[in-house]
Coordinates of C-alpha atoms in Angstrom, one line a residue:
M804 CA -11.0 31.4 -15.5
Q805 CA -7.8 32.6 -14.0
I806 CA -5.3 30.5 -11.7
Q807 CA -6.4 32.3 -8.6
D808 CA -9.9 31.3 -9.0
L809 CA -9.2 27.4 -9.0
P810 CA -10.6 25.2 -8.2
Y811 CA -13.6 25.3 -10.3
P812 CA -16.9 25.3 -8.6
D813 CA -18.3 22.8 -11.0
P814 CA -15.8 21.0 -13.4
G815 CA -18.7 20.0 -15.5
V816 CA -19.6 16.3 -16.9
P817 CA -16.7 15.2 -19.1
D818 CA -17.3 13.5 -22.6
A819 CA -15.3 10.3 -21.6
R820 CA -16.2 8.1 -24.8
S821 CA -12.7 8.2 -26.0
G822 CA -9.5 10.0 -25.5
P823 CA -9.8 12.4 -28.6
R824 CA -13.5 13.5 -27.5
F825 CA -12.2 14.1 -24.0
L826 CA -9.6 16.5 -25.4
W827 CA -12.2 18.3 -27.6
W828 CA -14.3 18.6 -24.5
L829 CA -11.6 20.1 -22.7
G830 CA -10.9 22.7 -25.4
R831 CA -14.4 23.5 -25.5
N832 CA -14.8 24.1 -22.0
Q833 CA -11.7 26.8 -22.2
L834 CA -13.0 28.4 -25.3
R835 CA -12.3 31.8 -23.5
G836 CA -8.7 31.1 -22.7
Q837 CA -8.2 29.6 -26.0
L838 CA -9.3 32.9 -27.7
V839 CA -7.3 34.9 -25.5
S840 CA -4.2 32.7 -26.3
L841 CA -5.0 33.0 -29.9
A842 CA -5.2 36.7 -29.8
W843 CA -1.8 37.4 -28.2
G844 CA -0.3 34.6 -30.4
L845 CA -1.2 36.5 -33.4
V846 CA 0.1 39.7 -31.8
H847 CA 3.4 37.8 -31.2
F848 CA 3.9 35.9 -34.5
V849 CA 2.7 38.7 -36.7
S850 CA 5.1 41.2 -35.0
V851 CA 8.1 38.7 -35.3
S852 CA 7.1 38.1 -39.0
A853 CA 7.0 42.0 -39.8
L854 CA 10.5 42.4 -39.0
P855 CA 11.8 41.1 -42.2
F856 CA 9.7 43.7 -44.0
C857 CA 11.0 46.5 -41.6
V858 CA 14.7 45.2 -42.4
G859 CA 14.0 45.1 -46.2
L860 CA 12.5 48.6 -46.2
A861 CA 15.4 49.9 -44.2
V862 CA 18.0 48.2 -46.4
Q863 CA 16.2 49.5 -49.6
A864 CA 16.1 52.9 -48.0
V865 CA 19.9 52.9 -47.5
V866 CA 20.5 51.9 -51.2
D867 CA 18.2 54.6 -52.4
R868 CA 19.6 57.0 -49.8
S869 CA 16.3 57.9 -48.6
G870 CA 16.3 59.3 -44.9
A871 CA 12.3 59.6 -44.6
R872 CA 12.0 55.8 -45.5
L873 CA 14.7 54.6 -43.2
A874 CA 13.1 56.7 -40.4
L875 CA 9.8 55.2 -41.2
A876 CA 11.6 51.6 -41.5
G877 CA 12.9 52.6 -37.8
G878 CA 9.5 53.5 -36.4
L879 CA 8.0 50.1 -38.0
M880 CA 10.9 48.2 -36.5
A881 CA 10.3 49.6 -33.0
L882 CA 6.6 48.9 -33.2
A883 CA 7.1 45.4 -34.3
C884 CA 9.7 45.0 -31.5
A885 CA 7.2 46.2 -28.9
G886 CA 4.5 44.0 -30.2
N887 CA 6.7 41.1 -30.2
A888 CA 7.6 41.6 -26.5
V889 CA 4.2 42.4 -25.3
G890 CA 2.5 39.5 -27.2
D891 CA 5.2 37.0 -26.3
T892 CA 4.7 38.2 -22.6
F893 CA 0.7 37.7 -22.6
L894 CA 0.9 34.9 -24.8
H895 CA 3.2 32.9 -22.1
R896 CA 0.8 34.1 -19.5
A897 CA -2.3 32.8 -21.2
A898 CA -0.6 29.7 -22.4
V899 CA 0.5 28.7 -18.7
T900 CA -3.1 29.7 -17.6
N901 CA -4.7 27.5 -20.0
W902 CA -2.3 24.5 -19.2
I903 CA -2.8 24.8 -15.5
T904 CA -6.7 25.3 -15.5
A905 CA -6.8 22.4 -18.1
A906 CA -4.9 20.2 -15.7
A907 CA -6.9 21.4 -12.5
R908 CA -10.1 20.6 -14.4
V909 CA -8.9 16.9 -15.1
Q910 CA -7.6 16.5 -11.4
Q911 CA -10.9 17.9 -9.9
L912 CA -12.9 15.3 -12.3
L913 CA -10.6 12.6 -11.3
A914 CA -10.8 13.5 -7.6
R915 CA -14.5 13.6 -7.9
K916 CA -14.8 10.2 -9.6
A917 CA -12.6 8.6 -6.9
A918 CA -14.9 10.0 -4.0
Q919 CA -17.9 8.6 -6.2
L920 CA -16.4 5.0 -6.6
G921 CA -14.5 4.8 -3.2
S922 CA -12.4 1.6 -2.7
A923 CA -13.9 0.0 -5.8
L924 CA -12.0 2.3 -8.1
T925 CA -8.7 0.4 -7.2
R926 CA -10.2 -3.1 -7.8
R927 CA -11.4 -1.8 -11.2
V928 CA -8.4 0.2 -12.3
A929 CA -4.9 -0.7 -10.9
A930 CA -3.7 1.9 -8.2
G931 CA -0.7 2.8 -10.5
E932 CA -2.7 3.7 -13.3
V933 CA -4.6 6.0 -11.3
V934 CA -1.5 7.7 -9.8
A935 CA -0.1 8.0 -13.4
V936 CA -3.3 9.5 -14.6
S937 CA -3.6 12.0 -11.8
T938 CA 0.1 13.0 -12.1
G939 CA 2.0 12.9 -15.1
D940 CA -1.0 12.3 -17.5
V941 CA -2.9 15.5 -16.4
E942 CA 0.3 17.8 -17.5
K943 CA 0.3 16.0 -20.7
I944 CA -3.3 16.7 -21.4
G945 CA -2.8 20.2 -20.4
W946 CA 0.2 20.7 -22.5
F947 CA -2.0 19.6 -25.6
V948 CA -4.9 22.0 -24.8
E949 CA -2.8 24.9 -24.4
A950 CA -0.6 24.0 -27.5
V951 CA -3.5 24.1 -29.8
S952 CA -4.2 28.0 -29.6
R953 CA -0.5 28.8 -30.3
F954 CA -0.4 26.5 -33.2
T955 CA -3.5 27.8 -34.6
A956 CA -1.9 31.3 -34.2
A957 CA 1.3 30.1 -35.9
A958 CA -0.8 28.6 -38.7
V959 CA -2.7 31.9 -39.4
T960 CA 0.7 33.8 -39.3
I961 CA 2.0 31.5 -42.0
V962 CA -1.0 31.9 -44.0
L963 CA -0.8 35.7 -43.6
V964 CA 3.2 36.0 -44.5
C965 CA 2.7 33.6 -47.5
I966 CA -0.1 35.9 -48.8
G967 CA 2.1 39.1 -48.2
L968 CA 5.1 37.6 -49.8
V969 CA 3.1 36.7 -53.1
V970 CA 1.7 40.4 -53.1
Y971 CA 4.9 42.0 -52.1
Q972 CA 7.1 39.9 -54.6
P973 CA 5.3 37.6 -56.8
A974 CA 8.5 35.8 -58.0
L975 CA 9.7 34.9 -54.8
G976 CA 6.7 34.8 -52.9
V977 CA 5.4 32.0 -55.1
V978 CA 8.3 29.7 -54.1
V979 CA 7.8 30.5 -50.5
A980 CA 4.1 30.0 -50.5
V981 CA 4.5 26.3 -52.3
G982 CA 7.5 25.4 -50.3
L983 CA 6.3 26.2 -46.7
P984 CA 3.1 23.9 -47.1
V985 CA 5.3 21.1 -48.2
L986 CA 7.6 21.8 -44.9
A987 CA 4.6 21.6 -42.7
V988 CA 3.5 18.2 -43.8
A989 CA 6.7 16.7 -44.6
V990 CA 6.7 14.9 -41.3
L991 CA 3.3 13.5 -41.4
P992 CA 4.3 10.2 -42.6
L993 CA 6.6 9.6 -39.6
L994 CA 3.9 10.8 -37.0
P995 CA 2.2 7.3 -36.8
R996 CA 5.7 5.6 -35.8
A997 CA 6.3 8.3 -33.6
T998 CA 3.0 8.0 -32.0
R999 CA 3.2 4.0 -31.5
R1000 CA 6.5 4.3 -29.8
A1001 CA 5.3 7.1 -27.6
D1002 CA 2.0 4.8 -26.6
F1003 CA 4.6 2.0 -26.0
Q1004 CA 6.6 4.1 -23.7
R1005 CA 3.7 5.1 -21.9
E1006 CA 2.4 1.7 -21.3
K1007 CA 5.7 0.8 -20.1
A1008 CA 6.0 3.6 -17.8
G1009 CA 2.6 2.9 -16.4
Y1010 CA 3.5 -0.6 -15.7
A1011 CA 6.7 0.8 -13.7
T1012 CA 4.6 3.3 -11.8
E1013 CA 1.9 0.8 -10.8
L1014 CA 4.8 -1.7 -9.9
A1015 CA 6.5 0.9 -7.7
S1016 CA 3.3 2.0 -6.2
D1017 CA 2.4 -1.6 -5.2
T1018 CA 5.8 -2.4 -3.9
V1019 CA 5.9 0.7 -1.6
A1020 CA 2.4 -0.1 -0.3
G1021 CA 3.6 -3.8 0.5
L1022 CA 7.3 -2.7 1.8
R1023 CA 6.7 -4.0 5.4
V1024 CA 5.3 -7.2 4.1
L1025 CA 8.1 -7.5 1.6
R1026 CA 10.7 -7.0 4.4
G1027 CA 9.1 -9.5 6.6
I1028 CA 9.2 -12.3 4.2
G1029 CA 12.5 -11.3 2.7
G1030 CA 11.3 -10.3 -0.6
E1031 CA 12.8 -7.0 -1.4
E1032 CA 15.3 -7.9 -3.7
L1033 CA 12.9 -10.0 -5.8
F1034 CA 10.6 -6.9 -6.2
L1035 CA 13.6 -4.6 -6.6
D1036 CA 15.1 -6.9 -9.6
R1037 CA 11.6 -6.7 -11.2
Y1038 CA 11.5 -3.0 -10.8
R1039 CA 14.8 -2.7 -12.3
R1040 CA 13.8 -4.7 -15.4
A1041 CA 10.6 -2.8 -15.8
S1042 CA 12.9 0.6 -15.4
Q1043 CA 15.1 -0.6 -18.0
E1044 CA 12.3 -1.5 -20.5
V1045 CA 11.1 2.1 -20.0
R1046 CA 14.5 3.6 -20.5
H1047 CA 14.9 1.5 -23.9
A1048 CA 11.2 2.6 -25.0
A1049 CA 12.0 6.1 -24.2
V1050 CA 15.2 6.0 -26.3
R1051 CA 13.6 4.4 -29.3
S1052 CA 10.7 7.2 -29.0
A1053 CA 13.3 10.1 -28.7
R1054 CA 15.3 8.9 -31.9
M1055 CA 12.0 9.3 -33.9
W1056 CA 11.3 12.6 -32.4
S1057 CA 14.9 13.5 -32.9
L1058 CA 14.5 12.5 -36.6
I1059 CA 11.3 14.6 -37.1
S1060 CA 13.3 17.7 -35.3
A1061 CA 16.2 17.1 -37.9
I1062 CA 13.8 17.1 -40.8
Q1063 CA 12.2 20.3 -39.5
V1064 CA 15.6 21.9 -39.3
L1065 CA 16.9 20.2 -42.9
L1066 CA 13.9 21.3 -45.2
P1067 CA 13.7 24.9 -44.0
G1068 CA 17.3 25.0 -44.8
L1069 CA 16.8 23.6 -48.3
L1070 CA 14.1 26.1 -49.0
L1071 CA 16.3 29.0 -47.8
I1072 CA 19.0 27.9 -49.9
A1073 CA 16.6 27.9 -52.9
V1074 CA 15.1 31.3 -52.1
V1075 CA 18.6 32.7 -51.9
W1076 CA 19.8 31.1 -55.1
Y1077 CA 16.6 32.1 -57.0
G1078 CA 16.7 35.5 -55.6
V1079 CA 20.1 36.1 -56.6
Q1080 CA 19.4 35.3 -60.1
L1081 CA 16.4 37.6 -60.1
A1082 CA 18.3 40.5 -58.6
R1083 CA 21.1 39.8 -61.5
Q1084 CA 18.3 40.3 -64.1
G1085 CA 17.1 43.2 -62.2
R1086 CA 13.6 42.0 -61.6
I1087 CA 13.7 42.4 -57.8
T1088 CA 15.5 45.0 -55.5
V1089 CA 18.1 44.2 -52.8
G1090 CA 15.6 45.1 -50.2
E1091 CA 12.9 42.7 -51.6
L1092 CA 15.6 39.9 -51.7
V1093 CA 16.5 40.7 -48.0
T1094 CA 13.0 40.8 -47.0
V1095 CA 12.0 37.4 -48.4
Y1096 CA 15.2 35.9 -47.3
S1097 CA 14.6 37.3 -43.7
S1098 CA 10.9 36.0 -43.8
V1099 CA 11.8 32.4 -44.7
M1100 CA 14.4 32.5 -41.8
I1101 CA 11.6 33.9 -39.4
L1102 CA 9.2 31.4 -40.4
T1103 CA 10.8 28.6 -39.2
Y1104 CA 10.0 29.7 -35.7
P1105 CA 6.1 29.2 -36.3
L1106 CA 7.0 26.3 -38.2
R1107 CA 8.2 24.6 -35.1
H1108 CA 4.7 24.8 -33.5
F1109 CA 3.7 22.3 -36.2
E1110 CA 6.0 19.8 -34.7
E1111 CA 5.1 20.7 -31.3
I1112 CA 1.4 20.3 -31.7
A1113 CA 2.1 16.7 -33.1
M1114 CA 4.4 15.7 -30.2
A1115 CA 1.8 17.3 -27.6
Y1116 CA -1.1 15.1 -29.5
S1117 CA 1.0 12.1 -29.4
F1118 CA 1.9 12.3 -25.9
S1119 CA -1.5 13.4 -24.8
R1120 CA -3.8 11.1 -26.8
P1121 CA -2.8 8.0 -24.5
S1122 CA -3.1 10.1 -21.6
A1123 CA -6.5 11.3 -22.4
K1124 CA -7.5 7.8 -23.1
R1125 CA -6.3 6.6 -19.8
A1126 CA -8.3 9.6 -18.0
A1127 CA -11.4 8.9 -20.2
R1128 CA -11.4 5.3 -19.1
V1129 CA -11.3 6.3 -15.3
L1130 CA -13.8 9.0 -15.8
S1131 CA -16.1 6.6 -18.0
L1132 CA -16.5 4.1 -14.7
E1133 CA -19.8 4.0 -13.0
R1134 CA -21.1 3.2 -9.5
V1135 CA -22.2 -0.2 -10.7
M1136 CA -19.5 -2.6 -9.8
D1137 CA -18.2 -5.0 -12.2
A1138 CA -18.5 -8.8 -12.9
E1139 CA -15.8 -9.5 -10.4
G1140 CA -17.5 -7.5 -7.9
A1141 CA -20.8 -9.1 -8.6
R1142 CA -19.7 -12.4 -7.1
G1143 CA -21.3 -13.5 -4.0
G1144 CA -24.3 -11.1 -4.9
S1145 CA -25.6 -12.6 -8.0
R1146 CA -28.5 -14.3 -6.5
A1147 CA -30.6 -11.6 -6.2
G1148 CA -34.2 -12.5 -5.1
G1149 CA -32.9 -16.0 -3.9
A1150 CA -33.2 -15.2 -0.1
G1151 CA -35.3 -17.0 2.0
A1152 CA -33.7 -20.6 1.6
G1153 CA -32.0 -20.6 5.2
S1154 CA -33.0 -23.4 7.4
H1155 CA -32.7 -21.2 10.9
G1156 CA -35.2 -18.7 10.1
G1157 CA -34.8 -14.9 9.6
T1158 CA -33.5 -15.4 5.9
G1159 CA -36.5 -14.5 4.3
E1160 CA -37.2 -11.2 6.3
G1161 CA -38.1 -8.2 4.1
P1162 CA -37.2 -4.6 5.0
R1163 CA -39.3 -2.8 7.3
A1164 CA -40.4 0.3 5.1
D1165 CA -39.9 3.4 7.4
S1166 CA -38.8 5.9 5.0
R1167 CA -38.9 9.5 6.5
E1168 CA -37.1 10.9 3.2
G1169 CA -38.5 14.3 2.3
A1170 CA -37.6 18.0 2.5
G1171 CA -33.9 16.9 2.5
E1172 CA -34.4 14.4 5.5
L1173 CA -32.1 11.5 5.2
P1174 CA -33.8 7.9 4.9
S1175 CA -33.8 5.9 8.0
G1176 CA -35.0 2.2 9.1
D1177 CA -33.9 -1.2 8.6
L1178 CA -30.8 -1.9 6.0
Y1179 CA -31.8 -4.6 3.6
D1180 CA -29.7 -6.4 0.7
P1181 CA -32.2 -8.1 -1.4
A1182 CA -29.2 -9.8 -3.2
T1183 CA -28.3 -11.8 -0.3
G1184 CA -31.3 -11.4 2.3
L1185 CA -29.0 -9.6 4.8
L1186 CA -31.2 -7.5 7.0
A1187 CA -29.7 -5.0 9.6
P1188 CA -32.5 -3.9 12.0
S1189 CA -32.6 -0.3 12.6
G1190 CA -30.9 1.0 15.9
R1191 CA -29.3 -2.6 16.7
L1192 CA -25.7 -3.9 16.3
T1193 CA -25.6 -6.7 13.8
A1194 CA -22.5 -8.8 13.1
V1195 CA -21.9 -10.3 9.7
V1196 CA -20.0 -13.5 9.4
C1197 CA -18.5 -14.4 6.0
G1198 CA -16.0 -17.1 5.4
D1199 CA -14.6 -15.3 2.3
P1200 CA -12.9 -11.9 3.1
D1201 CA -13.1 -10.7 -0.4
A1202 CA -17.0 -11.3 -0.8
A1203 CA -17.3 -9.7 2.9
G1204 CA -15.5 -6.8 1.5
R1205 CA -17.9 -6.4 -1.7
L1206 CA -21.0 -7.1 0.5
A1207 CA -19.8 -4.0 2.8
E1208 CA -19.5 -1.9 -0.7
R1209 CA -23.0 -3.0 -1.3
L1210 CA -24.2 -2.0 1.9
G1211 CA -22.9 1.4 1.0
G1212 CA -24.6 1.8 -2.1
H1213 CA -22.5 0.3 -4.8
P1214 CA -24.8 -2.2 -6.4
S1215 CA -23.6 -5.2 -8.0
E1216 CA -26.1 -5.4 -10.7
A1217 CA -29.2 -3.5 -11.8
G1218 CA -32.2 -3.8 -10.0
A1219 CA -30.4 -5.3 -6.7
S1220 CA -29.7 -2.1 -4.8
V1221 CA -29.6 -2.1 -0.9
L1222 CA -32.5 -0.4 0.7
L1223 CA -32.5 2.0 3.6
G1224 CA -36.1 2.1 5.1
G1225 CA -37.4 0.9 1.7
V1226 CA -35.5 3.6 -0.2
P1227 CA -32.9 2.2 -2.7
L1228 CA -29.5 3.7 -2.0
D1229 CA -28.1 4.0 -5.5
E1230 CA -31.2 6.0 -6.3
L1231 CA -30.1 8.7 -3.9
P1232 CA -27.7 11.4 -4.6
L1233 CA -24.1 10.3 -3.8
D1234 CA -23.7 12.9 -1.0
R1235 CA -26.9 11.8 0.9
A1236 CA -26.1 8.2 0.5
R1237 CA -22.7 8.8 1.9
A1238 CA -24.3 10.8 4.9
A1239 CA -26.9 7.9 5.4
V1240 CA -24.5 5.1 5.2
L1241 CA -20.9 5.3 6.1
V1242 CA -18.6 2.1 5.1
Q1243 CA -15.1 1.6 6.6
D1244 CA -13.0 -0.7 4.9
K1245 CA -10.4 -3.0 6.4
D1246 CA -7.4 -0.9 5.2
P1247 CA -8.6 2.6 6.1
V1248 CA -6.2 5.4 5.0
L1249 CA -5.0 8.2 7.4
L1250 CA -4.0 11.4 5.8
S1251 CA -1.1 13.3 7.0
G1252 CA -1.5 16.3 9.4
S1253 CA -2.4 16.7 12.9
L1254 CA -4.9 14.4 15.0
R1255 CA -7.4 17.4 15.0
E1256 CA -7.4 17.7 11.3
L1257 CA -7.6 13.9 10.8
L1258 CA -10.9 13.9 13.2
D1259 CA -12.4 17.2 11.5
V1260 CA -14.8 15.3 9.3
P1261 CA -18.3 15.9 8.5
A1262 CA -20.4 14.8 11.6
S1263 CA -23.6 15.1 13.2
G1264 CA -22.1 17.0 16.3
K1265 CA -23.5 14.5 18.8
V1266 CA -20.3 12.6 19.3
R1267 CA -17.3 14.4 20.9
A1268 CA -13.9 13.4 19.8
E1269 CA -12.9 12.5 23.2
A1270 CA -15.9 10.0 23.4
A1271 CA -15.0 8.6 19.9
L1272 CA -11.2 8.3 20.8
A1273 CA -12.1 6.4 24.2
A1274 CA -14.6 4.0 22.6
A1275 CA -11.7 3.1 20.1
Q1276 CA -9.3 2.6 22.9
C1277 CA -6.9 5.1 21.6
E1278 CA -5.2 6.1 24.9
D1279 CA -2.0 4.5 24.0
V1280 CA -2.3 6.1 20.5
L1281 CA -2.4 9.4 21.8
A1282 CA 0.5 9.0 24.3
A1283 CA 2.6 7.7 21.4
L1284 CA 1.3 10.5 19.1
V1285 CA 2.8 13.1 22.0
Q1286 CA 6.0 11.0 22.4
G1287 CA 6.8 11.2 18.8
S1288 CA 6.1 14.8 18.4
L1289 CA 8.1 17.7 19.5
D1290 CA 7.0 20.5 21.8
V1291 CA 3.5 19.2 21.7
D1292 CA 1.2 18.6 24.9
D1293 CA -2.1 18.3 23.3
P1294 CA -2.4 15.0 21.5
M1295 CA -4.8 16.8 19.1
D1296 CA -1.9 18.7 17.8
A1297 CA 0.4 16.1 17.3
L1298 CA 1.3 15.2 13.7
I1299 CA 0.4 11.9 11.8
T1300 CA 2.9 10.9 9.0
E1301 CA 1.7 10.0 5.6
R1302 CA -0.8 7.2 5.9
G1303 CA 0.3 6.7 9.5
R1304 CA 3.3 5.1 8.5
S1305 CA 5.0 5.7 12.1
L1306 CA 2.1 4.0 13.9
S1307 CA 1.4 0.1 14.1
G1308 CA -1.2 -1.4 12.2
G1309 CA -3.5 -1.7 15.3
Q1310 CA -3.0 2.0 16.2
R1311 CA -3.9 3.1 12.5
Q1312 CA -7.0 1.0 12.8
R1313 CA -8.2 2.4 16.2
L1314 CA -7.6 6.0 14.9
A1315 CA -9.7 5.0 11.9
L1316 CA -12.3 3.8 14.0
A1317 CA -12.5 6.7 16.0
R1318 CA -12.8 9.0 12.8
S1319 CA -15.8 6.8 11.8
L1320 CA -17.5 7.0 15.0
I1321 CA -17.2 10.8 15.2
T1322 CA -19.3 11.1 12.1
D1323 CA -22.1 9.4 13.8
P1324 CA -24.0 8.3 10.4
E1325 CA -27.5 6.8 10.5
V1326 CA -25.6 3.3 9.5
L1327 CA -22.2 2.7 10.2
V1328 CA -20.7 -0.3 8.4
L1329 CA -17.3 -1.7 9.7
D1330 CA -15.3 -4.3 7.8
E1331 CA -13.0 -6.1 10.1
P1332 CA -12.4 -3.1 12.4
T1333 CA -10.2 -5.1 15.1
S1334 CA -8.3 -7.5 12.9
A1335 CA -5.0 -5.8 14.0
V1336 CA -5.4 -5.3 17.8
D1337 CA -4.8 -7.7 20.7
S1338 CA -7.9 -9.7 22.3
H1339 CA -7.8 -7.6 25.4
T1340 CA -8.2 -4.3 23.5
E1341 CA -10.6 -5.8 21.0
A1342 CA -13.0 -6.5 24.0
R1343 CA -13.0 -3.3 25.2
I1344 CA -13.3 -1.8 21.6
A1345 CA -16.3 -4.0 21.2
Q1346 CA -18.1 -2.9 24.6
G1347 CA -17.0 0.9 23.6
V1348 CA -18.5 0.9 20.2
R1349 CA -21.7 -0.9 21.5
E1350 CA -22.6 1.7 24.2
L1351 CA -21.7 4.7 21.6
R1352 CA -23.5 3.4 19.0
A1353 CA -26.6 2.6 21.1
G1354 CA -29.9 3.5 19.1
R1355 CA -27.9 3.5 15.9
T1356 CA -27.7 1.0 13.3
T1357 CA -24.3 -0.6 13.1
V1358 CA -23.0 -3.4 10.9
V1359 CA -19.7 -5.2 11.7
F1360 CA -18.1 -7.6 9.3
T1361 CA -16.0 -10.0 11.5
S1362 CA -15.3 -13.6 12.6
S1363 CA -14.0 -12.5 16.3
P1364 CA -15.8 -14.1 18.8
L1365 CA -15.2 -11.1 21.2
L1366 CA -17.2 -8.6 18.9
L1367 CA -19.8 -11.3 17.8
D1368 CA -20.9 -11.8 21.4
R1369 CA -21.5 -8.3 22.0
A1370 CA -23.8 -8.2 18.8
D1371 CA -27.4 -8.0 19.2
R1372 CA -27.7 -10.0 16.0
V1373 CA -25.5 -12.4 14.0
V1374 CA -26.0 -13.1 10.4
L1375 CA -24.0 -16.0 8.7
V1376 CA -23.6 -15.3 4.9
H1377 CA -22.5 -18.6 2.9
E1378 CA -21.8 -18.7 -0.8
G1379 CA -23.8 -15.2 -1.3
E1380 CA -26.7 -15.8 0.8
V1381 CA -27.8 -15.6 4.4
A1382 CA -27.7 -18.9 5.7
A1383 CA -28.2 -18.5 9.5
V1384 CA -29.5 -15.9 11.8
G1385 CA -29.3 -15.8 15.7
V1386 CA -26.9 -14.8 18.5
H1387 CA -23.2 -15.8 18.7
R1388 CA -23.6 -18.6 21.2
E1389 CA -26.6 -20.1 19.7
L1390 CA -24.9 -20.3 16.3
L1391 CA -21.9 -21.7 17.6
H1392 CA -23.8 -24.8 18.9
M1393 CA -26.2 -25.2 16.2
E1394 CA -24.5 -24.1 13.0
P1395 CA -21.4 -26.3 11.7
R1396 CA -20.7 -23.7 9.0
Y1397 CA -20.8 -20.8 11.5
R1398 CA -18.6 -22.5 14.1
A1399 CA -16.0 -23.5 11.3
V1400 CA -15.6 -19.7 10.3
V1401 CA -15.5 -18.4 13.9
T1402 CA -13.3 -21.3 15.6
R1403 CA -11.3 -21.9 12.6
E1404 CA -12.3 -25.5 12.8
T1405 CA -10.7 -27.8 10.0
E1406 CA -13.0 -30.2 7.9
E1407 CA -12.0 -33.2 10.0
E1408 CA -13.0 -31.6 13.5
A1409 CA -16.0 -30.2 12.1
A1410 CA -17.1 -33.7 10.9
L1411 CA -16.2 -35.2 14.4
S1412 CA -18.1 -32.5 16.3
G1413 CA -21.1 -33.0 14.0
A1414 CA -21.2 -36.7 14.6
L1415 CA -21.0 -36.1 18.3
D1416 CA -23.8 -33.7 18.3
D1417 CA -26.1 -36.3 16.2
F1418 CA -25.1 -39.1 18.6
D1419 CA -28.1 -40.3 20.7
V1420 CA -27.5 -40.1 24.4
D1421 CA -30.1 -42.9 25.0
E1422 CA -28.1 -44.8 22.7
L1423 CA -24.9 -44.2 24.7
N1424 CA -26.6 -45.2 28.1
E1425 CA -27.8 -48.4 26.5
L1426 CA -24.2 -49.5 25.5
D1427 CA -22.9 -48.5 29.1
E1428 CA -25.7 -50.9 30.4
L1429 CA -24.6 -54.0 28.2
D1430 CA -21.0 -53.3 29.0
E1431 CA -21.9 -53.9 32.9
I1432 CA -23.9 -57.2 32.0
E1433 CA -21.0 -58.4 30.3
E1434 CA -18.7 -57.6 33.0
T1435 CA -20.9 -59.5 35.4
A1436 CA -21.4 -62.4 33.3

């Protein structure tokens, strides 16, 4: 895989059981790139290590006054330098390719997982952690993956040089062959402590990133309540903790680096001292002493890769662990998300009818056709008839959000999947489930770019952008976009800033609604689509959505009377079960719990209203007659 071939057609199925297993899986999936890097690494390191032999041969040729051997030494040195240049160039190319492709594979895996989980991802993993994994962590993982091949090439080169020195000059070669392994493993006792400090630093950095991400996301709210300084102080403290942790980690790695410099220097002194003694005794020549001395000096270069691989693994292991944790998440929601839907099979207990309704099996699945029919949630008993606008009222906004996600195919427990036309959504391939049911949550995201690009989404082609924008009442939004853009006459070419920050909450909400309407899915689930708009606009949106989605299944989670009054069917969900089904005006008079949610009625007001509802009119008339008799008497 070359960089120009990215992204991967299929990044594969990762082994996410642990961080080390994930790193091993990445290495195996880039075996070809690893072998290429290893080959060029051997060319580079062997060429570098051959230079001392060439120098020793040249020195001995000068001592012996041999022009032929001097010329041979010069030719070998030129060949070694050429191999060094070529090997270093292509090693760097292969290493960078391995680094980037490994990081790109991880990013693709994370992006695919985020698309699979949707908004459930940030409820199960902190948003800051997801950001840290997809940015800094992927680089550290890529670093370790590419460093493995260079380390292997360096280790093989050291072994070859030690064998060559033993054969070339046994007396000094044995000293080097014994000393170099000692140098390689000398820092191992320090690595666990260095790793722990690196892990602690990553933990603090992840918390600081999460805090910064959450602060930026809620900056507008913080300014509104004057809480900027409080969060700024909290981020300052978190930042200082990161700094202190980084300094402690750097001290340990500095000590390891110092040992890697000190011990080779001591070995070099020992080799020179012993070599001089042997040269005085006439047991070795001057050229042999120069060769062994130069070899020890040169070998400090590949020895550095032992320190690098230790650092790469120490830094990448926690990163791989975090990435594996995200990649191991499945579509089934956790226990927190299961609240409100834990009473699977408990439907049918409502007192106003409709709570025991089952799905109408109307599946036309087959030959690639999407399932259609009634949308039914067995956990709550919620039924959204095909082709109708169903409004769902739920007193708990969090429970409403979880139920909306369930309707999108994210079951809260095994065996309780939502059914579309009798077909369980979680048994469908994800792309088909998403094509059949589209869920727009209460805080939709607008990506930066032009409005035309924002609305360029997979769609049936039956709903034009103009019709969707009109139904979502986006006229003033289009005017604002044109006014805020330079040299733009067509609103579709107007630019939208990151997450639509230049727009108001209501404007962002309406653009997101228009985007959802354009897709024209079989089932559209909207979670509080008009919570940030005024009542007049909300009424027009309700009518526009009803007309545009005529004949299509639409489910709206809302407590707005304007939307509820336009719905064909209103369902009250209370404590995880359907409690009442009807139309808005009927439920408003007959169901106190519904009235309390929709009108924001207090408990005292609800009790008084219930007492008045239960009061017998005949009894009131009798009391009036008694009053008249008493007055006459």
